[in-house]
Amino acid sequence: MRVEGVLAWWSPDPRGVIPLDGFHRSRSLRGAIPRFEVRVDTAFEAVMRGCADPGREHGWIDESFVAAYCRLHELGWAHSVETWRDGALVGGLYGLRVGGCSAGESMFHRVRDASKVACWATVELLRIDGAMLFDVQWTTPHLRTLGAVDMTRPDYLRRLAAALAR
């Protein structure tokens, strides 16, 4: 996030996480899932650019950030989960994966429910892969509808250490 032109590192307390066994899949989301194709790491930079849309309120992703994360993607640390419809990228999220921890950085949508489906797919993939922690940084009202909860710093740091040890 940029604060007064400087790229800042944030460590919120409490920390937002989506428990991998606590994702809330509403009836409307269950109905939306089949309307999308989910892909992983096929359009990483495009997902970042969707998240960096200068028209988005509180936009903070600039070209240097895109370049840095594209390099992390090339190195296998950063990943995208994308939602597609009729051959077009309509939503997705990107973040970092280290050991058993996945840290979601940002998500976007161009059609209703596209980012929610990407978030659901991310949780499902993390569960299958044996991950232990899905860090979403903040518990926004939107993320709360998907099951995000606040975690105190001591609890988060304990869970993070266990996830990184995987």
PDB file of C-alpha atoms in Angstrom:
ATOM      1  CA  MET A   1       0.000   0.000   0.000  1.00  0.00           C
ATOM      2  CA  ARG A   2       1.271   3.483  -0.778  1.00  0.00           C
ATOM      3  CA  VAL A   3       1.211   6.165   1.873  1.00  0.00           C
ATOM      4  CA  GLU A   4       2.295   9.655   0.802  1.00  0.00           C
ATOM      5  CA  GLY A   5       4.109   8.227  -2.238  1.00  0.00           C
ATOM      6  CA  VAL A   6       6.044   5.607  -0.257  1.00  0.00           C
ATOM      7  CA  LEU A   7       5.350   1.906  -0.529  1.00  0.00           C
ATOM      8  CA  ALA A   8       4.508   0.870   3.035  1.00  0.00           C
ATOM      9  CA  TRP A   9       4.415  -2.556   4.669  1.00  0.00           C
ATOM     10  CA  TRP A  10       1.375  -3.225   6.815  1.00  0.00           C
ATOM     11  CA  SER A  11       1.001  -5.705   9.633  1.00  0.00           C
ATOM     12  CA  PRO A  12      -2.527  -5.199  10.904  1.00  0.00           C
ATOM     13  CA  ASP A  13      -3.498  -6.280  14.405  1.00  0.00           C
ATOM     14  CA  PRO A  14      -5.865  -7.992  14.419  1.00  0.00           C
ATOM     15  CA  ARG A  15      -5.009  -9.885  11.235  1.00  0.00           C
ATOM     16  CA  GLY A  16      -7.657 -11.032   8.770  1.00  0.00           C
ATOM     17  CA  VAL A  17      -7.681 -14.707   7.864  1.00  0.00           C
ATOM     18  CA  ILE A  18     -10.135 -17.019   6.171  1.00  0.00           C
ATOM     19  CA  PRO A  19     -10.072 -20.327   8.045  1.00  0.00           C
ATOM     20  CA  LEU A  20      -9.737 -23.051   5.440  1.00  0.00           C
ATOM     21  CA  ASP A  21     -12.514 -24.973   7.151  1.00  0.00           C
ATOM     22  CA  GLY A  22     -14.638 -21.849   7.636  1.00  0.00           C
ATOM     23  CA  PHE A  23     -15.225 -20.460   4.146  1.00  0.00           C
ATOM     24  CA  HIS A  24     -18.856 -19.354   3.811  1.00  0.00           C
ATOM     25  CA  ARG A  25     -20.290 -20.561   0.515  1.00  0.00           C
ATOM     26  CA  SER A  26     -23.702 -18.918   0.333  1.00  0.00           C
ATOM     27  CA  ARG A  27     -26.521 -20.337  -1.752  1.00  0.00           C
ATOM     28  CA  SER A  28     -26.010 -17.596  -4.364  1.00  0.00           C
ATOM     29  CA  LEU A  29     -22.276 -18.346  -4.530  1.00  0.00           C
ATOM     30  CA  ARG A  30     -22.976 -22.078  -4.940  1.00  0.00           C
ATOM     31  CA  GLY A  31     -25.152 -21.157  -7.908  1.00  0.00           C
ATOM     32  CA  ALA A  32     -22.490 -18.855  -9.365  1.00  0.00           C
ATOM     33  CA  ILE A  33     -19.592 -21.327  -9.272  1.00  0.00           C
ATOM     34  CA  PRO A  34     -20.647 -23.359 -12.340  1.00  0.00           C
ATOM     35  CA  ARG A  35     -20.924 -20.168 -14.425  1.00  0.00           C
ATOM     36  CA  PHE A  36     -17.143 -19.641 -14.322  1.00  0.00           C
ATOM     37  CA  GLU A  37     -14.055 -21.455 -15.473  1.00  0.00           C
ATOM     38  CA  VAL A  38     -11.289 -21.320 -12.863  1.00  0.00           C
ATOM     39  CA  ARG A  39      -7.649 -21.287 -13.939  1.00  0.00           C
ATOM     40  CA  VAL A  40      -4.433 -20.960 -11.951  1.00  0.00           C
ATOM     41  CA  ASP A  41      -1.387 -18.951 -13.007  1.00  0.00           C
ATOM     42  CA  THR A  42      -2.447 -18.511 -16.641  1.00  0.00           C
ATOM     43  CA  ALA A  43      -2.842 -14.711 -16.541  1.00  0.00           C
ATOM     44  CA  PHE A  44      -0.873 -13.517 -13.529  1.00  0.00           C
ATOM     45  CA  GLU A  45       0.030 -10.069 -14.848  1.00  0.00           C
ATOM     46  CA  ALA A  46      -3.494  -9.493 -16.174  1.00  0.00           C
ATOM     47  CA  VAL A  47      -4.906 -10.276 -12.728  1.00  0.00           C
ATOM     48  CA  MET A  48      -2.487  -7.803 -11.161  1.00  0.00           C
ATOM     49  CA  ARG A  49      -3.511  -5.166 -13.682  1.00  0.00           C
ATOM     50  CA  GLY A  50      -7.169  -5.861 -12.917  1.00  0.00           C
ATOM     51  CA  CYS A  51      -6.411  -5.274  -9.250  1.00  0.00           C
ATOM     52  CA  ALA A  52      -4.369  -2.162 -10.146  1.00  0.00           C
ATOM     53  CA  ASP A  53      -7.178  -0.523 -12.123  1.00  0.00           C
ATOM     54  CA  PRO A  54      -6.562   3.212 -11.557  1.00  0.00           C
ATOM     55  CA  GLY A  55     -10.314   3.737 -11.307  1.00  0.00           C
ATOM     56  CA  ARG A  56     -10.489   1.616  -8.143  1.00  0.00           C
ATOM     57  CA  GLU A  57     -10.859   3.527  -4.906  1.00  0.00           C
ATOM     58  CA  HIS A  58      -7.699   3.391  -2.755  1.00  0.00           C
ATOM     59  CA  GLY A  59      -5.620   2.034  -5.659  1.00  0.00           C
ATOM     60  CA  TRP A  60      -2.030   1.433  -4.617  1.00  0.00           C
ATOM     61  CA  ILE A  61      -0.607  -1.028  -7.137  1.00  0.00           C
ATOM     62  CA  ASP A  62       1.758   0.802  -9.482  1.00  0.00           C
ATOM     63  CA  GLU A  63       4.121  -0.341 -12.256  1.00  0.00           C
ATOM     64  CA  SER A  64       7.029  -1.034  -9.889  1.00  0.00           C
ATOM     65  CA  PHE A  65       4.767  -3.238  -7.772  1.00  0.00           C
ATOM     66  CA  VAL A  66       3.484  -5.103 -10.851  1.00  0.00           C
ATOM     67  CA  ALA A  67       7.066  -5.672 -12.010  1.00  0.00           C
ATOM     68  CA  ALA A  68       8.189  -6.921  -8.587  1.00  0.00           C
ATOM     69  CA  TYR A  69       5.298  -9.344  -8.255  1.00  0.00           C
ATOM     70  CA  CYS A  70       5.682 -10.581 -11.837  1.00  0.00           C
ATOM     71  CA  ARG A  71       9.271 -11.437 -10.933  1.00  0.00           C
ATOM     72  CA  LEU A  72       8.049 -13.257  -7.788  1.00  0.00           C
ATOM     73  CA  HIS A  73       5.621 -15.137 -10.041  1.00  0.00           C
ATOM     74  CA  GLU A  74       8.458 -16.143 -12.368  1.00  0.00           C
ATOM     75  CA  LEU A  75      10.333 -17.445  -9.306  1.00  0.00           C
ATOM     76  CA  GLY A  76       7.308 -19.494  -8.191  1.00  0.00           C
ATOM     77  CA  TRP A  77       6.370 -17.471  -5.105  1.00  0.00           C
ATOM     78  CA  ALA A  78       3.414 -15.455  -6.405  1.00  0.00           C
ATOM     79  CA  HIS A  79       0.292 -17.013  -7.913  1.00  0.00           C
ATOM     80  CA  SER A  80      -3.033 -16.053  -9.397  1.00  0.00           C
ATOM     81  CA  VAL A  81      -6.414 -17.748  -9.303  1.00  0.00           C
ATOM     82  CA  GLU A  82      -8.513 -16.517 -12.188  1.00  0.00           C
ATOM     83  CA  THR A  83     -12.165 -16.656 -13.148  1.00  0.00           C
ATOM     84  CA  TRP A  84     -13.034 -16.752 -16.815  1.00  0.00           C
ATOM     85  CA  ARG A  85     -16.283 -16.558 -18.739  1.00  0.00           C
ATOM     86  CA  ASP A  86     -16.631 -17.069 -22.500  1.00  0.00           C
ATOM     87  CA  GLY A  87     -12.857 -16.907 -22.905  1.00  0.00           C
ATOM     88  CA  ALA A  88     -12.509 -13.568 -21.078  1.00  0.00           C
ATOM     89  CA  LEU A  89     -10.789 -12.917 -17.763  1.00  0.00           C
ATOM     90  CA  VAL A  90     -13.557 -11.544 -15.534  1.00  0.00           C
ATOM     91  CA  GLY A  91     -12.019 -11.754 -12.069  1.00  0.00           C
ATOM     92  CA  GLY A  92      -9.316 -13.164  -9.896  1.00  0.00           C
ATOM     93  CA  LEU A  93      -6.921 -12.748  -7.057  1.00  0.00           C
ATOM     94  CA  TYR A  94      -3.185 -12.906  -6.579  1.00  0.00           C
ATOM     95  CA  GLY A  95      -0.900 -13.445  -3.649  1.00  0.00           C
ATOM     96  CA  LEU A  96       2.130 -15.196  -2.247  1.00  0.00           C
ATOM     97  CA  ARG A  97       2.549 -18.801  -1.174  1.00  0.00           C
ATOM     98  CA  VAL A  98       5.284 -19.742   1.280  1.00  0.00           C
ATOM     99  CA  GLY A  99       5.145 -23.205   2.823  1.00  0.00           C
ATOM    100  CA  GLY A 100       1.685 -23.796   4.259  1.00  0.00           C
ATOM    101  CA  CYS A 101       0.767 -20.095   4.213  1.00  0.00           C
ATOM    102  CA  SER A 102      -0.960 -18.273   1.391  1.00  0.00           C
ATOM    103  CA  ALA A 103      -1.237 -14.507   1.619  1.00  0.00           C
ATOM    104  CA  GLY A 104      -3.905 -12.986  -0.594  1.00  0.00           C
ATOM    105  CA  GLU A 105      -2.843  -9.534  -1.757  1.00  0.00           C
ATOM    106  CA  SER A 106      -5.747  -8.248  -3.838  1.00  0.00           C
ATOM    107  CA  MET A 107      -8.685  -9.351  -5.962  1.00  0.00           C
ATOM    108  CA  PHE A 108     -10.924  -7.853  -8.613  1.00  0.00           C
ATOM    109  CA  HIS A 109     -14.045  -8.591 -10.587  1.00  0.00           C
ATOM    110  CA  ARG A 110     -15.562  -7.379 -13.825  1.00  0.00           C
ATOM    111  CA  VAL A 111     -18.764  -9.385 -13.460  1.00  0.00           C
ATOM    112  CA  ARG A 112     -20.789 -10.202 -10.377  1.00  0.00           C
ATOM    113  CA  ASP A 113     -19.399 -13.000  -8.174  1.00  0.00           C
ATOM    114  CA  ALA A 114     -16.181 -13.453 -10.191  1.00  0.00           C
ATOM    115  CA  SER A 115     -13.866 -12.524  -7.300  1.00  0.00           C
ATOM    116  CA  LYS A 116     -15.937 -14.541  -4.821  1.00  0.00           C
ATOM    117  CA  VAL A 117     -15.580 -17.626  -7.014  1.00  0.00           C
ATOM    118  CA  ALA A 118     -11.823 -17.002  -7.258  1.00  0.00           C
ATOM    119  CA  CYS A 119     -11.638 -16.757  -3.465  1.00  0.00           C
ATOM    120  CA  TRP A 120     -13.680 -19.962  -3.040  1.00  0.00           C
ATOM    121  CA  ALA A 121     -11.429 -21.756  -5.554  1.00  0.00           C
ATOM    122  CA  THR A 122      -8.327 -20.522  -3.716  1.00  0.00           C
ATOM    123  CA  VAL A 123      -9.608 -21.938  -0.429  1.00  0.00           C
ATOM    124  CA  GLU A 124     -10.441 -25.263  -2.099  1.00  0.00           C
ATOM    125  CA  LEU A 125      -7.000 -25.480  -3.709  1.00  0.00           C
ATOM    126  CA  LEU A 126      -5.264 -24.613  -0.435  1.00  0.00           C
ATOM    127  CA  ARG A 127      -7.250 -27.292   1.399  1.00  0.00           C
ATOM    128  CA  ILE A 128      -6.346 -29.914  -1.219  1.00  0.00           C
ATOM    129  CA  ASP A 129      -2.690 -28.875  -1.053  1.00  0.00           C
ATOM    130  CA  GLY A 130      -2.527 -29.130   2.750  1.00  0.00           C
ATOM    131  CA  ALA A 131      -2.050 -25.431   3.450  1.00  0.00           C
ATOM    132  CA  MET A 132      -2.675 -24.245   6.984  1.00  0.00           C
ATOM    133  CA  LEU A 133      -3.276 -20.497   6.725  1.00  0.00           C
ATOM    134  CA  PHE A 134      -5.012 -18.149   4.292  1.00  0.00           C
ATOM    135  CA  ASP A 135      -3.995 -14.622   5.278  1.00  0.00           C
ATOM    136  CA  VAL A 136      -6.211 -11.888   3.822  1.00  0.00           C
ATOM    137  CA  GLN A 137      -4.666  -9.077   5.904  1.00  0.00           C
ATOM    138  CA  TRP A 138      -7.873  -7.163   6.693  1.00  0.00           C
ATOM    139  CA  THR A 139     -11.363  -8.330   7.551  1.00  0.00           C
ATOM    140  CA  THR A 140     -13.333  -6.091   5.240  1.00  0.00           C
ATOM    141  CA  PRO A 141     -17.122  -6.347   5.220  1.00  0.00           C
ATOM    142  CA  HIS A 142     -16.875  -8.173   1.861  1.00  0.00           C
ATOM    143  CA  LEU A 143     -14.370 -10.721   3.174  1.00  0.00           C
ATOM    144  CA  ARG A 144     -16.450 -11.261   6.315  1.00  0.00           C
ATOM    145  CA  THR A 145     -19.301 -12.483   4.096  1.00  0.00           C
ATOM    146  CA  LEU A 146     -16.888 -15.171   2.865  1.00  0.00           C
ATOM    147  CA  GLY A 147     -15.901 -16.254   6.368  1.00  0.00           C
ATOM    148  CA  ALA A 148     -12.947 -13.968   7.171  1.00  0.00           C
ATOM    149  CA  VAL A 149     -12.274 -13.521  10.876  1.00  0.00           C
ATOM    150  CA  ASP A 150      -9.937 -11.412  12.988  1.00  0.00           C
ATOM    151  CA  MET A 151      -6.964 -13.116  14.600  1.00  0.00           C
ATOM    152  CA  THR A 152      -4.878 -11.534  17.353  1.00  0.00           C
ATOM    153  CA  ARG A 153      -1.215 -10.935  16.586  1.00  0.00           C
ATOM    154  CA  PRO A 154       0.073 -13.613  19.030  1.00  0.00           C
ATOM    155  CA  ASP A 155      -2.331 -16.233  17.627  1.00  0.00           C
ATOM    156  CA  TYR A 156      -1.513 -15.207  14.051  1.00  0.00           C
ATOM    157  CA  LEU A 157       2.241 -15.390  14.651  1.00  0.00           C
ATOM    158  CA  ARG A 158       1.895 -18.887  16.181  1.00  0.00           C
ATOM    159  CA  ARG A 159      -0.159 -20.111  13.235  1.00  0.00           C
ATOM    160  CA  LEU A 160       2.151 -18.413  10.749  1.00  0.00           C
ATOM    161  CA  ALA A 161       5.224 -20.087  12.271  1.00  0.00           C
ATOM    162  CA  ALA A 162       3.540 -23.495  12.047  1.00  0.00           C
ATOM    163  CA  ALA A 163       2.447 -22.860   8.437  1.00  0.00           C
ATOM    164  CA  LEU A 164       5.914 -21.687   7.361  1.00  0.00           C
ATOM    165  CA  ALA A 165       7.498 -24.763   8.926  1.00  0.00           C
ATOM    166  CA  ARG A 166       5.596 -27.001   6.498  1.00  0.00           C
TER     167      ARG A 166
END
